[in-house]
PDB file of C-alpha atoms in Angstrom:
ATOM      1  CA  GLN A 205      17.945  95.120  -1.631  1.00 63.00           C
ATOM      2  CA  ARG A 206      14.888  94.274   0.517  1.00 71.00           C
ATOM      3  CA  ARG A 207      11.978  92.928  -1.604  1.00 76.00           C
ATOM      4  CA  LEU A 208       8.409  92.647  -0.466  1.00 81.00           C
ATOM      5  CA  ALA A 209       5.678  90.732  -2.256  1.00 91.00           C
ATOM      6  CA  VAL A 210       1.913  90.954  -1.371  1.00 94.00           C
ATOM      7  CA  GLY A 211      -0.872  88.889  -2.267  1.00 95.00           C
ATOM      8  CA  ILE A 212      -4.438  89.892  -2.034  1.00 94.00           C
ATOM      9  CA  ASP A 213      -7.335  87.260  -1.930  1.00 95.00           C
ATOM     10  CA  LEU A 214     -10.436  89.368  -2.763  1.00 93.00           C
ATOM     11  CA  GLY A 215     -13.239  87.359  -2.164  1.00 92.00           C
ATOM     12  CA  THR A 216     -16.998  87.954  -2.525  1.00 93.00           C
ATOM     13  CA  THR A 217     -17.800  87.922   1.007  1.00 95.00           C
ATOM     14  CA  ASN A 218     -14.475  88.203   2.817  1.00 96.00           C
ATOM     15  CA  SER A 219     -10.875  89.229   1.713  1.00 96.00           C
ATOM     16  CA  LEU A 220      -7.487  89.123   3.107  1.00 96.00           C
ATOM     17  CA  VAL A 221      -3.892  90.284   2.532  1.00 96.00           C
ATOM     18  CA  ALA A 222      -0.753  88.432   2.999  1.00 97.00           C
ATOM     19  CA  ALA A 223       3.174  89.341   2.576  1.00 95.00           C
ATOM     20  CA  LEU A 224       5.957  87.226   1.534  1.00 91.00           C
ATOM     21  CA  ARG A 225       8.998  87.953   3.702  1.00 83.00           C
ATOM     22  CA  SER A 226      12.121  85.981   3.565  1.00 81.00           C
ATOM     23  CA  GLY A 227      10.263  83.246   1.705  1.00 84.00           C
ATOM     24  CA  LEU A 228       7.497  83.146   4.456  1.00 88.00           C
ATOM     25  CA  SER A 229       3.965  84.204   3.855  1.00 92.00           C
ATOM     26  CA  GLU A 230       2.432  86.115   6.677  1.00 94.00           C
ATOM     27  CA  PRO A 231      -1.247  87.393   6.704  1.00 96.00           C
ATOM     28  CA  LEU A 232      -1.420  91.013   7.418  1.00 94.00           C
ATOM     29  CA  ALA A 233      -4.147  92.310  10.263  1.00 94.00           C
ATOM     30  CA  ASP A 234      -6.010  95.253  10.397  1.00 90.00           C
ATOM     31  CA  ALA A 235      -5.692  97.797  13.187  1.00 89.00           C
ATOM     32  CA  GLU A 236      -8.027  95.522  15.647  1.00 91.00           C
ATOM     33  CA  GLY A 237      -5.933  92.522  14.768  1.00 95.00           C
ATOM     34  CA  ARG A 238      -8.377  90.779  12.430  1.00 95.00           C
ATOM     35  CA  ILE A 239      -6.953  88.903   9.419  1.00 96.00           C
ATOM     36  CA  ILE A 240      -9.980  88.248   7.308  1.00 97.00           C
ATOM     37  CA  LEU A 241     -12.047  91.189   6.513  1.00 95.00           C
ATOM     38  CA  PRO A 242     -15.482  91.536   5.270  1.00 95.00           C
ATOM     39  CA  SER A 243     -15.293  92.890   1.435  1.00 95.00           C
ATOM     40  CA  ALA A 244     -17.380  95.892   2.375  1.00 94.00           C
ATOM     41  CA  VAL A 245     -16.665  99.561   1.624  1.00 93.00           C
ATOM     42  CA  ARG A 246     -18.463 102.600   3.133  1.00 96.00           C
ATOM     43  CA  TYR A 247     -18.088 106.128   1.720  1.00 95.00           C
ATOM     44  CA  HIS A 248     -18.167 109.085   3.878  1.00 95.00           C
ATOM     45  CA  ALA A 249     -17.594 112.744   2.561  1.00 95.00           C
ATOM     46  CA  ASP A 250     -13.974 113.029   3.703  1.00 97.00           C
ATOM     47  CA  ARG A 251     -12.984 109.349   4.086  1.00 96.00           C
ATOM     48  CA  VAL A 252     -13.646 105.649   3.050  1.00 96.00           C
ATOM     49  CA  GLU A 253     -14.265 102.919   5.678  1.00 94.00           C
ATOM     50  CA  VAL A 254     -13.641  99.255   4.704  1.00 92.00           C
ATOM     51  CA  GLY A 255     -13.954  95.906   6.343  1.00 93.00           C
ATOM     52  CA  GLU A 256     -15.942  95.058   9.698  1.00 94.00           C
ATOM     53  CA  SER A 257     -16.905  98.629  10.409  1.00 94.00           C
ATOM     54  CA  ALA A 258     -18.241  99.013   6.826  1.00 95.00           C
ATOM     55  CA  ARG A 259     -20.031  95.798   7.127  1.00 96.00           C
ATOM     56  CA  LEU A 260     -21.829  96.812  10.498  1.00 96.00           C
ATOM     57  CA  ALA A 261     -22.955  99.982   9.095  1.00 96.00           C
ATOM     58  CA  ALA A 262     -24.688  98.529   6.005  1.00 95.00           C
ATOM     59  CA  SER A 263     -28.136  98.444   7.870  1.00 95.00           C
ATOM     60  CA  SER A 264     -28.014 102.017   9.182  1.00 97.00           C
ATOM     61  CA  ASP A 265     -26.380 103.550   6.070  1.00 96.00           C
ATOM     62  CA  PRO A 266     -27.279 101.377   2.960  1.00 95.00           C
ATOM     63  CA  TYR A 267     -27.057 104.017   0.403  1.00 94.00           C
ATOM     64  CA  ASN A 268     -23.219 104.813   1.143  1.00 95.00           C
ATOM     65  CA  THR A 269     -22.172 101.209   1.871  1.00 95.00           C
ATOM     66  CA  VAL A 270     -21.424  98.509  -0.617  1.00 92.00           C
ATOM     67  CA  LEU A 271     -21.138  94.677   0.334  1.00 93.00           C
ATOM     68  CA  SER A 272     -19.776  91.943  -1.775  1.00 90.00           C
ATOM     69  CA  VAL A 273     -17.716  94.545  -3.647  1.00 81.00           C
ATOM     70  CA  LYS A 274     -16.145  91.780  -5.976  1.00 86.00           C
ATOM     71  CA  ARG A 275     -19.604  91.232  -7.687  1.00 87.00           C
ATOM     72  CA  LEU A 276     -19.595  95.060  -8.724  1.00 84.00           C
ATOM     73  CA  MET A 277     -16.053  95.261 -10.122  1.00 85.00           C
ATOM     74  CA  GLY A 278     -15.962  96.369 -13.666  1.00 87.00           C
ATOM     75  CA  ARG A 279     -19.548  97.723 -13.757  1.00 87.00           C
ATOM     76  CA  GLY A 280     -20.937 101.214 -13.665  1.00 82.00           C
ATOM     77  CA  LEU A 281     -22.445 103.203 -10.864  1.00 75.00           C
ATOM     78  CA  SER A 282     -25.922 102.496 -12.116  1.00 81.00           C
ATOM     79  CA  ASP A 283     -25.368  98.989 -11.236  1.00 76.00           C
ATOM     80  CA  VAL A 284     -24.864  99.671  -7.563  1.00 68.00           C
TER      81      VAL A 284
END
């Protein structure tokens, strides 16, 4: 049986994910090869965007983009 453990470092500014395979920790990259991702989320009508592309959209689409997501965890929509 193969087992896979995943760890998430959810930081206020940046986040990363690592997998433990055969006793070795290996950071997981996004589609562009980045290991450290901005803790940013951008909401669209039909999808959710995360990481660098969401961070870059914050100034042009501030009402649909949330930066430093960790600060809002456990809070209500009115706090955003």
